[in-house]
Coordinates of C-alpha atoms and ligand atoms in Angstrom, one line a residue:
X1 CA 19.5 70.9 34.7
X2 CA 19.4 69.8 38.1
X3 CA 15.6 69.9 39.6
X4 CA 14.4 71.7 42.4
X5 CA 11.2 72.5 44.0
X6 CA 9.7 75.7 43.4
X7 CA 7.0 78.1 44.9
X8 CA 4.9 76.7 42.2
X9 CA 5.0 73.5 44.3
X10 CA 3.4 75.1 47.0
X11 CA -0.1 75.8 47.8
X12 CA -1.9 77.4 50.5
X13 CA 0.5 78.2 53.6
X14 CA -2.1 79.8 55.6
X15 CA -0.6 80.0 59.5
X16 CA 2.8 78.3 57.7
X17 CA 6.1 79.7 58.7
X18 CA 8.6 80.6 55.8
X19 CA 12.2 81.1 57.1
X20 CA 13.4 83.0 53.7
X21 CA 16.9 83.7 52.5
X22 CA 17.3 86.9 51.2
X23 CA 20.6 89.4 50.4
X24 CA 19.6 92.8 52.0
X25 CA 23.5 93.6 51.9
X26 CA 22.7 96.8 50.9
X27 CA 24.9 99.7 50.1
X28 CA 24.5 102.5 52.4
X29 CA 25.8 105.8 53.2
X30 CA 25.3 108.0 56.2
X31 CA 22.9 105.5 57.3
X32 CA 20.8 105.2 54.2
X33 CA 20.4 102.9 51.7
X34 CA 21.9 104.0 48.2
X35 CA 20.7 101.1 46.1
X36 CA 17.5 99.1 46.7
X37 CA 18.1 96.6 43.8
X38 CA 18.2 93.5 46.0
X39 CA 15.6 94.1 47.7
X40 CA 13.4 94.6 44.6
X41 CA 15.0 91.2 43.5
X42 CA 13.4 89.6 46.5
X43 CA 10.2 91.2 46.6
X44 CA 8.4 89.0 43.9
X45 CA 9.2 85.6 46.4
X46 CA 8.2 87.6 49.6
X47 CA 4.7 88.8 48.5
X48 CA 3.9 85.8 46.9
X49 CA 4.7 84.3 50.3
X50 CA 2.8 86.1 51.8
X51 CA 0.1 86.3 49.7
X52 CA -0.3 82.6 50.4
X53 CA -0.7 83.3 53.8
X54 CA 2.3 82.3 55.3
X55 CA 3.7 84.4 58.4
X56 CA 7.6 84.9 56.4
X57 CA 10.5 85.4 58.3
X58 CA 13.5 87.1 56.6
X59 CA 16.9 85.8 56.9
X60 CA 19.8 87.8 55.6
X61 CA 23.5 88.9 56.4
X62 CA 24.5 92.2 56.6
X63 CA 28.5 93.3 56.2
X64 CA 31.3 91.2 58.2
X65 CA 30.6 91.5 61.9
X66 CA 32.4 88.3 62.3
X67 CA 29.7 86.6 64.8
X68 CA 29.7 89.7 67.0
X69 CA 27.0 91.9 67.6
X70 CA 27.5 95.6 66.0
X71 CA 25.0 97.8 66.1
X72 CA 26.5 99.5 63.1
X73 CA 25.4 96.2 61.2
X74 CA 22.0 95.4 62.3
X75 CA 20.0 94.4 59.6
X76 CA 17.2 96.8 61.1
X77 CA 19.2 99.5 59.2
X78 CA 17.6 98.0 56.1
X79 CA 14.0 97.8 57.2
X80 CA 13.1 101.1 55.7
X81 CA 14.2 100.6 52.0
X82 CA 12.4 96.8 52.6
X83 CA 8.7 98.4 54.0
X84 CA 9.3 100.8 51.1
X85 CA 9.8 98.1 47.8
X86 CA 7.2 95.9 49.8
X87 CA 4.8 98.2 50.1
X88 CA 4.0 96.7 53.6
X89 CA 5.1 97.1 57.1
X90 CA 7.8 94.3 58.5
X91 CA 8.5 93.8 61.9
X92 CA 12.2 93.9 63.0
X93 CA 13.3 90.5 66.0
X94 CA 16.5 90.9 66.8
X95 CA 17.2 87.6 66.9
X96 CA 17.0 84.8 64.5
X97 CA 16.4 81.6 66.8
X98 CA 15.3 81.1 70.1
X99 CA 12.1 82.3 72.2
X100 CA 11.8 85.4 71.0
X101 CA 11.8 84.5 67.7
X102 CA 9.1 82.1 68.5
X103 CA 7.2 84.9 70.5
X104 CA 6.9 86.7 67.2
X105 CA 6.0 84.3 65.3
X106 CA 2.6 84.1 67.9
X107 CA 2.0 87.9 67.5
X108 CA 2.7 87.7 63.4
X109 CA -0.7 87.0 61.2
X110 CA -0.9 84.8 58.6
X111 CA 0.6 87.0 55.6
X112 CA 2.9 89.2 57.9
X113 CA 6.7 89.7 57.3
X114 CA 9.4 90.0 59.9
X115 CA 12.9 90.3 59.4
X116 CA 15.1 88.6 61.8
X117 CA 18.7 90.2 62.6
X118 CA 21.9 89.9 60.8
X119 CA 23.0 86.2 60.6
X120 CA 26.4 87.1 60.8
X121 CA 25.9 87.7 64.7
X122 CA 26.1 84.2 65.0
X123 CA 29.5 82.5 65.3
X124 CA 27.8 79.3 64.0
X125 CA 26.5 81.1 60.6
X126 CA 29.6 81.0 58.8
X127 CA 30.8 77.6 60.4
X128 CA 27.7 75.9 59.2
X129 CA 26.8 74.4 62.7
X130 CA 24.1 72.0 62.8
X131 CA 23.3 73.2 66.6
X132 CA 22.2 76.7 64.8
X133 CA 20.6 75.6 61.9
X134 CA 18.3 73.2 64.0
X135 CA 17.4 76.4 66.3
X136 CA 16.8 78.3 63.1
X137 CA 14.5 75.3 61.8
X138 CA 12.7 75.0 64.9
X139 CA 11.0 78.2 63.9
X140 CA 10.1 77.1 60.6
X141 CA 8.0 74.8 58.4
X142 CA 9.5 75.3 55.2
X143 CA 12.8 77.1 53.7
X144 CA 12.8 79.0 51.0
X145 CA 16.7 80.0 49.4
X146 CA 16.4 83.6 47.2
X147 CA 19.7 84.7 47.6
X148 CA 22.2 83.5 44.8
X149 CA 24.4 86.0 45.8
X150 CA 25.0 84.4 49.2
X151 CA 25.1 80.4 47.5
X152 CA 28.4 80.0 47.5
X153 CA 29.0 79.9 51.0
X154 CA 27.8 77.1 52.5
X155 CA 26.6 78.6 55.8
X156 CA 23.6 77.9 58.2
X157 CA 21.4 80.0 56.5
X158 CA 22.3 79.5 52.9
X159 CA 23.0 75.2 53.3
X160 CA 22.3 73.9 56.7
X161 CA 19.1 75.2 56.7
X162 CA 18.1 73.3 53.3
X163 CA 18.6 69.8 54.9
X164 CA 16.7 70.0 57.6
X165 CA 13.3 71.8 56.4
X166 CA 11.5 71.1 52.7
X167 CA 13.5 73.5 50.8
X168 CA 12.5 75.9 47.9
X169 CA 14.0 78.3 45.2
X170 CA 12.4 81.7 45.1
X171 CA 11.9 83.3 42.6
X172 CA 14.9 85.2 41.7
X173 CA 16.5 81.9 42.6
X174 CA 14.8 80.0 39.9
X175 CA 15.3 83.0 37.6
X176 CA 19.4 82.8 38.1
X177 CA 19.6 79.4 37.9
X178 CA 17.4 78.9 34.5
X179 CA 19.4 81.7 33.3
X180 CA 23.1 80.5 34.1
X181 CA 22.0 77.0 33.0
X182 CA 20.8 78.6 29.5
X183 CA 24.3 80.5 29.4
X184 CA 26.7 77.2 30.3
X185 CA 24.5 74.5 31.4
X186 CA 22.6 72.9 28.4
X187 CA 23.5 76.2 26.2
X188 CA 22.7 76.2 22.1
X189 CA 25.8 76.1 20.3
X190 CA 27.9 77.9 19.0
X191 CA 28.9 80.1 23.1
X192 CA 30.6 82.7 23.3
X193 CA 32.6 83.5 26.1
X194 CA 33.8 87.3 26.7
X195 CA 36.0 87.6 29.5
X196 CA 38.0 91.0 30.4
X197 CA 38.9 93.2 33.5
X198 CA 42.1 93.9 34.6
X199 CA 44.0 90.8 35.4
X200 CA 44.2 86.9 34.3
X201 CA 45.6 86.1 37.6
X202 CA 41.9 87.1 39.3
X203 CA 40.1 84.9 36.5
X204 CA 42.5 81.8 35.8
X205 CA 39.9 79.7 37.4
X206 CA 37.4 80.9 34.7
X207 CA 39.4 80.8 31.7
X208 CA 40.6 77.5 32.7
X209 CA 37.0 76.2 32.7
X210 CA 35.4 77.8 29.6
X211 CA 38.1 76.9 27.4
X212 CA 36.2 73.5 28.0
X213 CA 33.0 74.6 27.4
X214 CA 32.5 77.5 24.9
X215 CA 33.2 77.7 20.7
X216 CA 34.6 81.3 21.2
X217 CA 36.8 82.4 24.1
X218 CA 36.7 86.3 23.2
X219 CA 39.7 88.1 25.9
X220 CA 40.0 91.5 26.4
X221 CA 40.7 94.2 29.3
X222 CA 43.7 94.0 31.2
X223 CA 44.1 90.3 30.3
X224 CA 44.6 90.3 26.8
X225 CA 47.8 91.8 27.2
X226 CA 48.9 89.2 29.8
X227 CA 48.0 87.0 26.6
X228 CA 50.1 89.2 23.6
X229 CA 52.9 89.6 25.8
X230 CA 52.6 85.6 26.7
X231 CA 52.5 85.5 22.6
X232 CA 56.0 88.1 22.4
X233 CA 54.1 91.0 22.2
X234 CA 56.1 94.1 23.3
X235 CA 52.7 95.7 25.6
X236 CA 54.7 98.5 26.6
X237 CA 53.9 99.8 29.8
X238 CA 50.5 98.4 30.1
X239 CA 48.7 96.4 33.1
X240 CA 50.7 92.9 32.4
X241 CA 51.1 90.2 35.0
X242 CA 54.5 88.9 32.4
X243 CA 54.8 86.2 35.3
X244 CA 51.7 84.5 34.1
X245 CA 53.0 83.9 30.3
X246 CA 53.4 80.1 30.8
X247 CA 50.0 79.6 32.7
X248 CA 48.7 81.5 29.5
X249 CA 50.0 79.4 26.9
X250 CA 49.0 76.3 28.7
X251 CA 45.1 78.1 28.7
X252 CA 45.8 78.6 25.3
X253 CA 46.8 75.1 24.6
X254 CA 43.4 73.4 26.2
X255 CA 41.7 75.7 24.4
X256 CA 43.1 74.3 20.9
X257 CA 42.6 70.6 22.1
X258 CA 39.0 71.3 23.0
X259 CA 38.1 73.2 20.0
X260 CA 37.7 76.4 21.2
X261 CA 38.8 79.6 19.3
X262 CA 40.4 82.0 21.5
X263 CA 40.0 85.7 20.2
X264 CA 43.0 88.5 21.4
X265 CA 42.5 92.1 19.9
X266 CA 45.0 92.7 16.9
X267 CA 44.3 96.5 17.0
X268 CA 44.6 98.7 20.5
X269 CA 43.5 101.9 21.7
X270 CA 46.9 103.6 23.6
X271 CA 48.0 106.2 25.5
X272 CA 51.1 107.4 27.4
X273 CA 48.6 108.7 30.6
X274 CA 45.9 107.1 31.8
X275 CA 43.8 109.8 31.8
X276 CA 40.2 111.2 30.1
X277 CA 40.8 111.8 26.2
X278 CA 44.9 112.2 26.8
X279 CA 46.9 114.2 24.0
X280 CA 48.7 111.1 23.1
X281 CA 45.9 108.5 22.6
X282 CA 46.0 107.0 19.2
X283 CA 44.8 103.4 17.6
X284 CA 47.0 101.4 16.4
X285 CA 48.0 97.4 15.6
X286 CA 49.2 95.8 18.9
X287 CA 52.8 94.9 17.6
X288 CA 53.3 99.2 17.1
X289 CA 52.8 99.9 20.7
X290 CA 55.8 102.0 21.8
X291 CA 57.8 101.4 25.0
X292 CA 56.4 104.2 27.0
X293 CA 52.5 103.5 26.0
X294 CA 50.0 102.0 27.6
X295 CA 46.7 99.7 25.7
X296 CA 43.6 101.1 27.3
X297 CA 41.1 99.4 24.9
X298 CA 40.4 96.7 22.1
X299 CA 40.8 98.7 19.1
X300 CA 37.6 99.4 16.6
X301 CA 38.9 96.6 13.9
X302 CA 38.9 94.2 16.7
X303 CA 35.7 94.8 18.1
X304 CA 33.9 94.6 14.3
X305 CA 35.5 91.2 14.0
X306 CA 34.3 90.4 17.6
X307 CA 31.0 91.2 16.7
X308 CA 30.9 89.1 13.7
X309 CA 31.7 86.6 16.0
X310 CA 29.0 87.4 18.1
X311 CA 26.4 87.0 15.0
X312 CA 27.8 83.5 14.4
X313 CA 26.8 82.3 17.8
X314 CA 23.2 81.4 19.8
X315 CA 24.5 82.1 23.3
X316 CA 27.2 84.3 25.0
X317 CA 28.5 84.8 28.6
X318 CA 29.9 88.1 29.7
X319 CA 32.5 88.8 32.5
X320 CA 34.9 91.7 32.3
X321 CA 35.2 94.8 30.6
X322 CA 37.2 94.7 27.4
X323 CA 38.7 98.1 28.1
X324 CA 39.1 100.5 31.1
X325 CA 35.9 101.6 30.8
X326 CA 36.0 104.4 33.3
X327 CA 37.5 106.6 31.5
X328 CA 36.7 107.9 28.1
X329 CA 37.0 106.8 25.2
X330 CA 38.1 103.3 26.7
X331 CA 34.7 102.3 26.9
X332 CA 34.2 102.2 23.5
X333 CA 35.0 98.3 22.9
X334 CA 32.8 97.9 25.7
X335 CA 30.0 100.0 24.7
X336 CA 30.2 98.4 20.9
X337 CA 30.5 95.6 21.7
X338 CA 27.6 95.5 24.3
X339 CA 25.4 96.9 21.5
X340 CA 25.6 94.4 19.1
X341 CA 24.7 91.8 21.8
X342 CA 21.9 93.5 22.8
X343 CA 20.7 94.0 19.3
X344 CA 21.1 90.3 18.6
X345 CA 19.6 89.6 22.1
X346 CA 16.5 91.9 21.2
X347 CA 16.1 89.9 17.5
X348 CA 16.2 86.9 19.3
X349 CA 19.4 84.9 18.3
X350 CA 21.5 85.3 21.2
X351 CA 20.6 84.4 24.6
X352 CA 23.3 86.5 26.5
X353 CA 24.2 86.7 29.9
X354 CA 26.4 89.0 32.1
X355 CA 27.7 89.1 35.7
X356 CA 30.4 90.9 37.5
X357 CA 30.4 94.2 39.3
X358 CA 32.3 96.1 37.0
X359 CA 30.5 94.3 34.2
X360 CA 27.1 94.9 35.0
X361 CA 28.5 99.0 35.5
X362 CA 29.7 99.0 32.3
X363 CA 26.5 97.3 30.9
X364 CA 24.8 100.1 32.4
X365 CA 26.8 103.0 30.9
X366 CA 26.2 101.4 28.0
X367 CA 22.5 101.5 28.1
X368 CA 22.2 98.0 27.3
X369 CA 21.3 95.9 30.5
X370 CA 17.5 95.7 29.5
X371 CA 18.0 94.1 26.3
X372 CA 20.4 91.1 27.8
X373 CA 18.3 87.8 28.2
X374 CA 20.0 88.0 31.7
X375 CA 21.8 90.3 34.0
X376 CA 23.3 88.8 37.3
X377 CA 24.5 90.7 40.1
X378 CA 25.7 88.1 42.0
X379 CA 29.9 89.1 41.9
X380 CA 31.3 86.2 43.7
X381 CA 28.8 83.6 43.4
X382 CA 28.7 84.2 39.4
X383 CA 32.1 83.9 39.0
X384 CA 32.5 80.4 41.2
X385 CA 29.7 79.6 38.8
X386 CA 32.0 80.3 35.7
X387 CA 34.9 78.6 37.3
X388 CA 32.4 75.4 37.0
X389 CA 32.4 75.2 40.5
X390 CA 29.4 73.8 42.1
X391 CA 27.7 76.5 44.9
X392 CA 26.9 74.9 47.9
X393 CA 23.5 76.9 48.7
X394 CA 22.4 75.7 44.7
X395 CA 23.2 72.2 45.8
X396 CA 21.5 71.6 49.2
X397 CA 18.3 72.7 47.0
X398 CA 18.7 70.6 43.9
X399 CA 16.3 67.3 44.3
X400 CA 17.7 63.7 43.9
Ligands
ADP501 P1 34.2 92.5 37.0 O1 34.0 93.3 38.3 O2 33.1 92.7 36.1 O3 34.4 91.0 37.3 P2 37.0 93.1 36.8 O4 37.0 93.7 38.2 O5 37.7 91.9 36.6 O6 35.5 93.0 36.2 O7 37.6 94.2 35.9 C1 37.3 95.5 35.7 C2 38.4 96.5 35.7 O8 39.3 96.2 34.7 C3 38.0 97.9 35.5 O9 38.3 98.7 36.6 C4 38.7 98.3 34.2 O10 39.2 99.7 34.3 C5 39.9 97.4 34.3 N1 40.5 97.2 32.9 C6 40.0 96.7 31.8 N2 40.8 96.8 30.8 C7 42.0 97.4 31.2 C8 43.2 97.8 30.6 N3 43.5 97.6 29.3 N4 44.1 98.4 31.4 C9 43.9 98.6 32.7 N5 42.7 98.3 33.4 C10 41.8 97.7 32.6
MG502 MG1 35.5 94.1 39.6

């Protein structure tokens, strides 16, 4: 894998100014934070910061305010659920280059934490423009990048910023990256690949890709039955993008020149409503689903023979849900499925690792997000990363 430096390469930062990249794009409601799980992500990298003595000064976006100013999107509105996982007070600067951030940086002590406001303000963010990255950096002695989540975007404060101070993985950084480059990287053979959700047309990018790089393609959700229909099979009324049936066989023919074995369920969980435990679900073999039905899930037959799949192989990477796991019993490919990759995980033979936001929900529900080697919560930037795509925030870190 690519090297990078590392807060292990860094020793005492006593008076040191760390401009850090975080993702505080928090969900909120009424004007409250609902979920605090980035910030807990970025915790570890800002009190070891600190702890070194630098004076750290967070960098984050906060929704899309386009490079306006709205007050509805200050990153201030996050400073609460931030004081509360760090345990210490941070100082809000509306501003993230310029005097006043410079004033701050005077009045901060060596340890302290401010959090500068949303980066987004700034037209130049989202363009990249050197002219705001340099007044960014002029603030700064050293970068540190903790926000995977963001990398994909090459903006100033996820890429320019990495050119023009010495730049640093945090921790949860380093963490993603060891983890993906386990999973797809330099992964121990046999892979597995499951991909699901609802549509092939969202994930041709990462189809495309894995057939080149995994033993096992295993498809479910949604676009497995883009895949049977592709193959004649009469779907029935179920989600089908029939339009995509030529872009499937050709998936399905680099697949067979690189060696990989694609999987498609040959038994189905149907039913005429899309509803919680419906009158009419039934299982049955995918070439008996009737006209006016729907497939929901991978059948139970499937999933056994997807797990024995599963036992055959050291590493497995996990985007989509096989079935429309909102709504009972259609998680139950899911759920299974999930549970024998955790058991594995737990024994020790599989290194397995799962991304998407609908993936890591499921994952959840299905108790089993502890036991994966590694969960990512990335959404976009974990899927670019699938598609084999190279992120430009991971890039402007990596060392020549
Ligand atoms: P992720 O967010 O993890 O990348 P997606 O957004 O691609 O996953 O897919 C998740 C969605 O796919 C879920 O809302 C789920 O209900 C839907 N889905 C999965 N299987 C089916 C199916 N057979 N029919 C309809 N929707 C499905
Ligand atoms: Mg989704």
């Amino acid at each position: 894998m690519a090297r990078f430096r590392t807060l292990d390469d860094l020793g005492d930062l006593t008076g040191k100014v760390a401009l850090v990249r975080v993702d505080l794009n928090l969900p909120m409601q009424d004007g409250s934070v609902t979920d605090d799980t980035r910030v807990r992500a970025a915790a570890p990298t800002i009190l070891e910061l600190s702890a070194k003595g630098a004076k750290v000064l967070l960098l984050a976006h906060f929704g899309r305010p386009k490079g306006e100013r709205v007050s509805t999107m200050s990153v201030s509105m996050t400073i609460d659920a931030v004081q509360a996982v760090l345990g210490k007070e941070v100082m809000f600067v509306p501003e993230i280059a310029g005097p006043v951030v410079a004033q701050s940086v005077g009045i901060l002590r060596p340890g302290d934490i401010a959090l500068l406001e949303n980066t987004r303000f700034w037209k130049g963010e989202e363009k990249n423009d050197p002219e705001l990255a340099k007044a960014i950096a002029a603030n700064g002695d050293i970068y540190v990048n903790d926000a995977f989540s963001a990398a994909h975007r090459a903006h100033a404060s996820t890429e320019g910023l990495a050119h023009l101070l010495p730049a640093y993985a945090g921790r949860s950084m380093e963490a993603e990256l060891k983890a993906l480059d386990a999973a797809l990287g330099t992964p121990v053979r046999p892979v597995a690949a499951v991909v699901g959700g609802a549509k092939v047309s969202s994930k041709l990018d990462v189809l495309t890709h894995l057939v080149t790089q995994v033993d096992h393609l295993i498809i479910g959700g949604g676009m497995a039955n883009t895949f049977l229909a592709a193959r004649g099979v009469n779907v029935g009324k179920s989600l089908c993008e029939h339009e995509l049936a030529a872009t499937c066989e050709q998936i399905l023919d680099a697949a067979d020149k690189s060696g990989c074995t694609v999987h498609l369920p040959y038994d189905a969980v149907v039913a005429k409503e899309f509803a919680a435990n419906p009158a009419s679900l039934r299982t049955c073999n995918v070439h008996e689903v009737a006209a006016d039905e729907m497939i929901l899930d991978v059948g139970p037959q499937a999933v056994e023979a997807l797990a024995d799949v599963l036992k055959t192989c050291r590493t497995l990477v996990w985007n989509g849900p096989l079935g429309a796991f909102e709504i009972e019993p259609f998680d139950a490919a899911t759920v299974a499925l999930a549970r024998s990759a955790a058991a594995l995980s737990k024994e020790g033979v599989l290194t397995s690792v799962a991304g998407g936001g609908d993936t890591v929900a499921a994952l959840n529900h299905a108790g089993v997000a502890d036991d994966f080697t590694y969960i990512s919560t990335a959404g976009g930037a974990f899927l670019e990363w699938m598609e084999g795509k190279e992120l430009p925030g991971v890039k402007a870190l990596e060392l020549a």
